[in-house]
Coordinates of C-alpha atoms in Angstrom, one line a residue:
Chain A
M266 CA 0.0 -0.1 -0.1
Q267 CA 1.1 3.4 -0.9
P268 CA 2.1 5.8 2.0
K269 CA -0.6 8.6 2.4
N270 CA 0.4 12.1 1.3
L271 CA 0.2 15.1 3.6
L272 CA -3.3 16.1 1.9
E273 CA -4.9 12.7 2.6
E274 CA -3.6 12.9 6.2
L275 CA -5.1 16.1 6.7
M276 CA -8.5 15.0 5.3
E277 CA -8.2 12.0 7.6
S278 CA -7.5 14.1 10.6
L279 CA -10.5 16.4 10.1
R280 CA -12.7 13.3 10.1
I281 CA -12.4 12.9 13.8
L282 CA -14.7 16.1 14.0
P283 CA -18.4 15.4 14.8
G284 CA -20.6 15.2 11.6
V285 CA -17.6 15.4 9.3
G286 CA -17.5 12.7 6.8
P287 CA -15.1 12.2 3.7
K288 CA -16.7 14.6 1.5
T289 CA -17.0 17.4 4.0
A290 CA -13.1 16.6 5.1
Q291 CA -12.2 17.1 1.6
R292 CA -14.0 20.2 1.3
M293 CA -12.7 21.7 4.5
A294 CA -8.9 20.8 3.6
F295 CA -9.4 22.5 0.2
H296 CA -10.9 25.5 1.9
L297 CA -8.1 26.0 4.2
L298 CA -5.4 25.3 1.5
E299 CA -7.0 27.5 -1.1
R300 CA -8.5 30.3 0.9
E301 CA -7.5 30.5 4.6
R302 CA -4.0 29.6 4.7
D303 CA -3.5 32.3 7.5
A304 CA -6.4 31.2 9.4
A305 CA -5.6 27.6 9.0
M306 CA -2.1 28.2 10.6
T307 CA -4.0 30.2 13.6
L308 CA -6.2 27.1 14.0
A309 CA -3.5 24.6 14.2
T310 CA -1.6 26.7 16.9
K311 CA -4.8 27.0 18.8
I312 CA -5.7 23.8 18.8
Q313 CA -2.2 22.6 19.9
E314 CA -2.2 25.2 22.6
S315 CA -5.7 24.2 23.9
V316 CA -4.6 20.5 24.0
T317 CA -1.6 21.3 25.8
R318 CA -2.9 23.9 28.3
I319 CA -6.5 23.3 28.8
G320 CA -7.2 20.7 31.8
H321 CA -9.8 20.2 34.3
C322 CA -10.9 22.7 37.1
Q323 CA -9.5 21.5 40.4
R324 CA -12.8 22.5 41.9
C325 CA -15.7 21.8 39.5
R326 CA -13.9 19.9 36.8
T327 CA -15.0 21.7 34.0
F328 CA -12.4 22.7 31.1
T329 CA -10.2 25.4 32.0
E330 CA -6.6 26.7 31.4
E331 CA -6.3 27.9 35.0
E332 CA -6.1 25.8 38.2
V333 CA -9.5 26.9 39.0
C334 CA -12.2 28.1 36.5
D335 CA -13.6 31.7 36.3
I336 CA -16.9 30.5 37.6
C337 CA -15.3 28.9 40.9
S338 CA -13.1 31.8 41.4
N339 CA -16.1 34.2 41.2
K340 CA -16.7 35.2 44.8
A341 CA -20.0 36.9 44.0
R342 CA -21.6 33.8 43.4
N343 CA -24.2 32.0 45.8
N344 CA -21.9 29.4 47.7
A345 CA -24.5 27.7 49.1
L346 CA -26.0 26.3 45.7
L347 CA -24.1 23.5 43.7
C348 CA -25.5 22.6 40.3
V349 CA -24.4 19.1 39.3
V350 CA -24.1 18.6 35.5
E351 CA -22.9 15.8 33.1
N352 CA -21.1 17.7 30.9
P353 CA -19.0 21.4 30.3
A354 CA -21.7 21.9 27.4
D355 CA -24.5 21.4 29.9
L356 CA -22.6 24.1 32.3
L357 CA -22.5 26.4 29.3
V358 CA -26.0 26.3 28.3
L359 CA -27.1 26.8 31.9
E360 CA -24.6 29.6 32.2
Q361 CA -26.2 31.1 29.1
S362 CA -30.0 30.8 30.3
A363 CA -28.8 33.5 33.1
S364 CA -31.0 31.8 35.6
Y365 CA -28.6 30.4 38.0
R366 CA -25.9 32.0 40.2
G367 CA -24.4 29.2 42.2
Y368 CA -21.5 27.0 41.6
Y369 CA -21.1 24.0 39.5
F370 CA -19.9 20.2 39.5
V371 CA -19.3 18.8 36.2
L372 CA -19.3 15.0 36.3
M373 CA -17.8 14.4 32.8
G374 CA -20.2 11.6 32.1
R375 CA -22.8 9.7 33.9
L376 CA -23.3 6.5 35.9
S377 CA -23.5 3.4 33.6
P378 CA -23.0 -0.1 35.1
L379 CA -23.1 -1.7 31.8
D380 CA -20.5 0.6 30.3
G381 CA -18.4 0.1 33.5
I382 CA -18.7 3.8 34.7
G383 CA -18.9 4.1 38.2
P384 CA -18.6 6.8 40.8
E385 CA -14.9 6.8 41.0
A386 CA -14.8 7.7 37.1
L387 CA -17.2 10.6 37.9
G388 CA -15.2 12.2 40.6
M389 CA -17.9 11.2 43.2
D390 CA -15.0 11.1 45.9
H391 CA -14.1 14.7 45.1
L392 CA -17.9 15.8 45.1
E393 CA -17.9 14.2 48.8
V394 CA -14.9 16.3 49.8
I395 CA -16.8 19.6 48.5
L396 CA -20.0 18.5 50.3
D397 CA -18.0 17.9 53.7
E398 CA -16.6 21.5 53.7
G399 CA -20.1 22.4 55.0
N400 CA -20.9 25.3 52.8
I401 CA -23.4 23.6 50.4
K402 CA -27.1 23.9 51.4
E403 CA -28.7 22.7 48.4
I404 CA -27.8 20.6 45.4
I405 CA -29.5 21.2 42.0
L406 CA -29.5 17.8 40.0
A407 CA -29.4 18.9 36.4
T408 CA -28.3 15.5 35.1
N409 CA -30.3 14.5 31.6
S410 CA -33.3 13.1 31.9
T411 CA -32.4 9.4 30.7
V412 CA -32.1 6.3 32.8
E413 CA -28.4 7.0 33.4
G414 CA -29.0 10.5 34.4
E415 CA -31.7 9.5 36.9
V416 CA -29.5 6.9 38.4
T417 CA -26.8 9.5 38.6
A418 CA -29.1 12.0 40.3
H419 CA -30.3 9.4 42.7
Y420 CA -26.7 8.5 43.9
I421 CA -25.9 12.2 44.5
S422 CA -29.1 12.7 46.3
E423 CA -28.4 9.9 48.6
M424 CA -24.9 11.0 49.2
A425 CA -26.4 14.5 50.1
A426 CA -28.9 13.2 52.3
S427 CA -26.4 11.2 54.3
R428 CA -24.9 14.7 54.9
N429 CA -28.3 16.4 55.7
I430 CA -27.8 18.6 52.4
S431 CA -31.2 19.0 50.5
T432 CA -31.5 18.2 46.8
S433 CA -33.8 19.4 44.1
R434 CA -34.3 18.1 40.6
I435 CA -34.8 20.3 37.5
A436 CA -38.2 20.2 36.3
Q437 CA -39.2 18.0 33.5
G438 CA -42.0 18.7 31.0
I439 CA -43.3 20.7 28.0
P440 CA -40.7 22.8 26.4
M441 CA -41.4 26.7 25.7
G442 CA -43.4 27.0 22.5
G443 CA -44.3 23.1 22.7
E444 CA -47.5 21.9 21.8
L445 CA -49.1 18.9 23.8
E446 CA -50.1 17.0 20.6
Y447 CA -46.3 16.5 19.7
V448 CA -45.0 16.0 23.0
D449 CA -44.1 12.3 23.9
R450 CA -46.2 10.2 26.5
Q451 CA -43.1 10.1 28.9
T452 CA -42.6 13.7 29.0
L453 CA -46.5 14.4 29.4
A454 CA -46.6 12.0 32.3
H455 CA -43.9 13.8 33.9
A456 CA -45.2 17.0 33.3
I457 CA -48.5 16.1 34.9
E458 CA -46.9 14.6 37.9
G459 CA -44.8 17.7 38.3
R460 CA -47.6 20.2 37.9
T461 CA -47.3 23.4 39.9
T462 CA -49.9 25.6 41.4
Y463 CA -50.9 28.2 38.8
Chain B
M66 CA -41.9 -9.9 5.2
S67 CA -38.6 -10.9 3.4
Q68 CA -36.6 -14.1 4.5
Y69 CA -34.2 -12.1 6.7
T70 CA -36.8 -9.8 8.4
Y71 CA -37.9 -10.3 11.8
E72 CA -40.7 -8.9 14.3
S73 CA -40.9 -9.3 18.0
E74 CA -42.0 -7.5 21.1
G75 CA -38.8 -6.6 23.3
F76 CA -37.0 -4.5 25.7
I77 CA -33.8 -2.6 25.3
L78 CA -31.3 -3.9 27.9
H79 CA -28.4 -1.4 26.8
S80 CA -27.7 1.3 24.2
R81 CA -24.8 3.0 23.2
R82 CA -23.9 5.7 20.7
F83 CA -21.9 4.2 17.6
R84 CA -20.3 6.8 15.5
E85 CA -22.2 10.0 14.7
N86 CA -25.6 8.8 13.5
S87 CA -26.2 5.3 14.9
V88 CA -27.0 3.6 18.2
L89 CA -25.9 0.1 19.2
L90 CA -28.7 -1.7 21.0
D91 CA -28.6 -4.8 23.1
V92 CA -32.4 -6.0 23.0
L93 CA -34.1 -8.9 25.0
T94 CA -36.9 -9.9 22.2
Q95 CA -39.8 -12.5 23.1
T96 CA -39.0 -14.6 20.1
H97 CA -35.3 -14.4 19.2
G98 CA -33.5 -13.9 22.6
R99 CA -31.0 -11.4 22.8
V100 CA -30.1 -9.6 19.6
A101 CA -27.6 -6.8 18.9
L102 CA -29.2 -4.3 16.6
I103 CA -27.7 -1.0 15.0
A104 CA -30.3 1.8 14.8
R105 CA -29.3 4.5 12.2
R106 CA -31.1 7.7 13.5
S107 CA -32.5 10.1 11.3
V108 CA -31.4 13.7 10.7
A109 CA -34.7 14.7 12.6
K110 CA -34.2 12.4 15.6
K111 CA -30.4 13.2 15.8
K112 CA -31.3 16.8 16.5
S113 CA -34.1 16.1 18.7
A114 CA -33.5 16.3 22.5
F115 CA -35.5 13.0 22.9
N116 CA -33.5 9.6 22.9
P117 CA -35.8 7.0 21.6
Y118 CA -33.8 4.2 22.7
Q119 CA -34.3 4.2 26.5
V120 CA -34.5 1.0 28.9
F121 CA -37.5 -0.2 30.5
S122 CA -40.0 0.5 27.6
E123 CA -41.5 -2.4 25.7
K124 CA -41.4 -1.9 22.0
L125 CA -42.4 -3.9 18.9
F126 CA -39.1 -4.4 17.0
R127 CA -38.8 -4.9 13.3
W128 CA -35.2 -5.8 12.2
R129 CA -33.5 -7.4 9.4
G130 CA -30.1 -9.0 8.7
R131 CA -28.2 -12.2 9.0
G132 CA -25.1 -11.8 10.8
E133 CA -24.2 -11.0 14.6
L134 CA -25.3 -7.2 14.3
Q135 CA -28.6 -6.8 12.6
S136 CA -30.3 -3.5 11.4
L137 CA -33.1 -2.2 13.3
Q138 CA -36.2 -1.0 10.9
V139 CA -38.9 0.0 13.3
A140 CA -39.1 0.3 17.1
E141 CA -42.7 1.2 18.0
Q142 CA -43.3 1.9 21.7
L143 CA -45.8 -0.3 23.3
R144 CA -45.6 0.4 27.1
V145 CA -43.3 2.5 29.4
F146 CA -42.5 1.3 32.8
Q147 CA -41.3 4.2 35.1
L148 CA -38.6 3.1 37.7
E149 CA -37.3 5.3 40.1
K150 CA -34.6 5.8 42.6
M151 CA -33.4 2.3 44.2
N152 CA -35.8 0.5 41.9
L153 CA -34.0 1.9 38.9
V154 CA -30.6 0.5 40.2
C155 CA -32.5 -2.8 40.5
G156 CA -33.7 -2.6 37.0
L157 CA -30.2 -2.0 35.6
Y158 CA -29.0 -5.0 37.7
C159 CA -31.5 -7.2 35.9
N160 CA -30.4 -5.8 32.6
E161 CA -26.8 -6.1 33.3
L162 CA -27.4 -9.9 34.5
L163 CA -29.1 -10.7 31.5
V164 CA -26.4 -9.1 29.4
K165 CA -23.6 -11.1 31.2
V166 CA -25.1 -14.6 31.7
T167 CA -27.2 -15.2 28.5
G168 CA -26.0 -15.7 25.2
K169 CA -27.2 -14.0 21.8
H170 CA -29.8 -15.4 19.5
L171 CA -31.1 -18.2 21.9
P172 CA -34.9 -18.0 22.1
M173 CA -35.7 -17.2 25.8
D174 CA -39.5 -16.8 25.8
S175 CA -39.9 -17.7 29.4
I176 CA -37.0 -15.3 30.4
Y177 CA -38.7 -12.5 28.5
T178 CA -42.1 -13.0 30.5
V179 CA -40.1 -13.0 33.8
Y180 CA -38.1 -10.1 33.0
R181 CA -41.3 -8.0 31.8
D182 CA -42.9 -9.0 35.1
T183 CA -40.0 -8.1 37.1
I184 CA -39.9 -4.7 35.5
K185 CA -43.5 -4.3 35.9
S186 CA -43.1 -5.1 39.7
L187 CA -40.2 -2.7 40.0
A188 CA -42.3 0.3 38.7
S189 CA -44.9 -0.2 41.4
T190 CA -43.2 -1.9 44.4
T191 CA -41.4 -0.2 47.5
T192 CA -40.0 -3.6 48.3
P193 CA -37.7 -4.4 45.1
E194 CA -36.1 -7.2 47.1
F195 CA -38.9 -9.6 46.5
P196 CA -39.2 -9.3 42.6
L197 CA -35.4 -9.2 42.4
R198 CA -35.1 -12.5 44.1
T199 CA -38.0 -13.9 42.1
F200 CA -36.2 -12.7 38.9
E201 CA -33.0 -14.4 40.1
A202 CA -34.5 -17.7 41.0
K203 CA -36.5 -18.0 37.7
L204 CA -33.5 -17.0 35.5
L205 CA -31.3 -19.5 37.3
M206 CA -33.9 -22.1 36.7
E207 CA -34.0 -21.3 32.9
L208 CA -30.4 -21.2 32.6
G209 CA -30.4 -24.8 34.2
H210 CA -28.9 -23.8 37.6
A211 CA -32.0 -24.2 39.5
L212 CA -31.5 -25.1 43.4
D213 CA -31.8 -28.8 44.2
F214 CA -33.8 -29.1 47.4
N215 CA -34.3 -32.8 46.9
E216 CA -30.9 -34.2 48.2
D217 CA -27.7 -33.7 50.1
C218 CA -25.2 -33.1 47.3
Q219 CA -22.4 -35.2 49.0
T220 CA -24.6 -38.2 50.5
H221 CA -27.4 -38.1 48.3
H222 CA -29.9 -38.7 51.1
A223 CA -33.1 -36.4 51.0
L224 CA -32.9 -33.1 52.8
V225 CA -34.0 -33.4 56.3
D226 CA -36.4 -30.5 57.5
A227 CA -34.7 -29.7 60.9
T228 CA -31.2 -29.5 59.6
D229 CA -29.2 -26.5 59.0
Y230 CA -27.1 -26.9 55.5
Y231 CA -24.4 -25.3 53.7
Y232 CA -24.7 -24.2 50.4
H233 CA -22.0 -24.5 47.7
P234 CA -22.9 -23.0 44.2
E235 CA -21.1 -25.7 42.3
A236 CA -22.5 -28.6 44.3
G237 CA -25.6 -27.8 46.1
F238 CA -26.8 -28.2 49.6
S239 CA -24.8 -30.4 51.9
A240 CA -24.9 -31.0 55.6
A241 CA -21.2 -31.1 56.0
T242 CA -19.0 -28.2 55.0
L243 CA -17.4 -28.1 51.6
G244 CA -15.0 -25.4 52.1
N245 CA -14.6 -22.0 50.3
G246 CA -17.2 -20.1 48.8
E247 CA -20.4 -21.7 50.6
C248 CA -23.0 -20.1 52.7
K249 CA -24.8 -21.6 55.6
V250 CA -28.4 -21.6 55.8
S251 CA -30.9 -22.6 58.8
A252 CA -33.5 -25.2 58.5
Q253 CA -36.2 -22.7 58.5
E254 CA -34.5 -20.6 55.9
L255 CA -34.0 -23.8 53.7
A256 CA -37.7 -24.3 54.0
A257 CA -38.5 -20.9 53.0
L258 CA -36.4 -21.0 50.0
S259 CA -37.8 -24.3 48.8
A260 CA -41.2 -22.9 48.9
H261 CA -39.9 -19.6 47.4
A262 CA -42.0 -17.8 50.4
V263 CA -40.8 -14.3 49.7
D264 CA -43.0 -13.0 52.7
D265 CA -41.3 -15.4 55.1
E266 CA -39.0 -13.7 57.4
H267 CA -36.7 -16.5 56.6
F268 CA -36.4 -15.8 53.1
P269 CA -34.5 -12.8 52.3
R270 CA -31.3 -13.4 53.8
A271 CA -30.8 -17.0 52.7
A272 CA -32.3 -16.0 49.2
K273 CA -29.8 -13.2 48.8
L274 CA -26.8 -15.4 49.6
V275 CA -27.8 -18.5 47.8
Y276 CA -28.9 -16.6 44.7
A277 CA -25.7 -14.3 44.8
G278 CA -23.5 -17.0 45.5
T279 CA -24.8 -19.1 42.2
I280 CA -24.9 -15.9 40.1
K281 CA -21.0 -15.4 41.1
H282 CA -20.2 -18.9 40.2
L283 CA -22.0 -18.3 36.8
L284 CA -20.4 -15.0 36.0
G285 CA -16.8 -16.4 36.6
T286 CA -14.5 -13.5 36.4
K287 CA -17.2 -11.0 35.3
T288 CA -18.4 -8.4 37.9
L289 CA -21.6 -6.8 38.2
N290 CA -21.1 -3.1 38.5
S291 CA -24.9 -2.4 39.4
R292 CA -24.5 -4.6 42.3
D293 CA -21.5 -2.4 43.5
L294 CA -23.7 0.6 42.9
Y295 CA -26.5 -0.7 45.1
R296 CA -24.0 -1.4 47.9
D297 CA -22.5 2.1 47.7
L298 CA -26.0 3.5 48.0
S299 CA -27.2 1.2 50.8
K300 CA -24.1 2.6 52.6
F301 CA -25.3 6.1 52.1
K302 CA -28.7 5.1 53.6
L303 CA -27.1 3.5 56.6
S304 CA -25.0 6.5 57.5
K305 CA -27.9 8.9 57.5

């Protein structure tokens, strides 16, 4: 087999990105080489720098280039509230909603016995240390509404209950702008169960 | 339907993302036992926040193919069982157990019925231990590892009602000790186990020990992660 040339290697490397197949990788490679050579150089440098310098926040485990991320360093936030999310992307959307001003804990996954993902892999021991500090009064469980997300939420709620810390779960139901006719049965059942006084 | 198209009711035991647009499913079907299916998510579904391949919902599956991994055509939801908190962990234990002790493409109609009954019970009970022990007992029976309450495995004499016995997963009940890996059950516990009297006060401890021992023997070097999770959660409850 002939060794691959650099262009082929570039196309193959681009295919690691989500949603990028052979055709898209080819388009991207030609676009960078034909029209965006300077931007391609900047992109390459930024990727290298990011991979080298970005690690996990020592406190909440989200991605950061510092030892402690901006959110955890912000003393103006409510230190009695801790919101537990599965991924840094979940943290980002919650921040963008501007509805929450407490701190976060990012699990970087969820409990999944059949995938061999247990409490250690999600940093539960680190979460226990944070809870034992005694500042947190409420944990908001914002894990996904999947079976694994629910199991993870239950695990954390039991961990919190053993320390007399209250927990709440984000509400589940009809999305904004949603029409009942098009909502699935499970979501509707949750919405009815979790109805609030109007 | 073509020669290699199949249809059956079933439960997803496990699902995981595969590449960008696909999901790999481990499905327990009523007519074909456990099958591995690949579901290619449509663009509309991919962008939706809803994952249609959740466990603990009974679906009508239609799939095709001949190899080890077959292709899902349709998964129509029939019933959803809402398991919560500790019962959810118990449900995952049932799934993990099935995945680790049963083979693929072996028709298991009775195991399917037992599994469905167990999930249905777990969706409504506050005492998950009872349906779990029944699930374990029936699963072991279907796999050819039913407990022998008729005779002493060493002497081959009939078991005596008033005697305490040792249970050894590889051999069975014996009045004399057989060494490592065994547990001791009292005469009352043996009677409760033999009758599968889940309400009897002597049943829970013995059933847990005996079935766990047999399952451990069946699993060999494999471990049950959901059991470890259950233990962790029990520790939290005790420390409250």
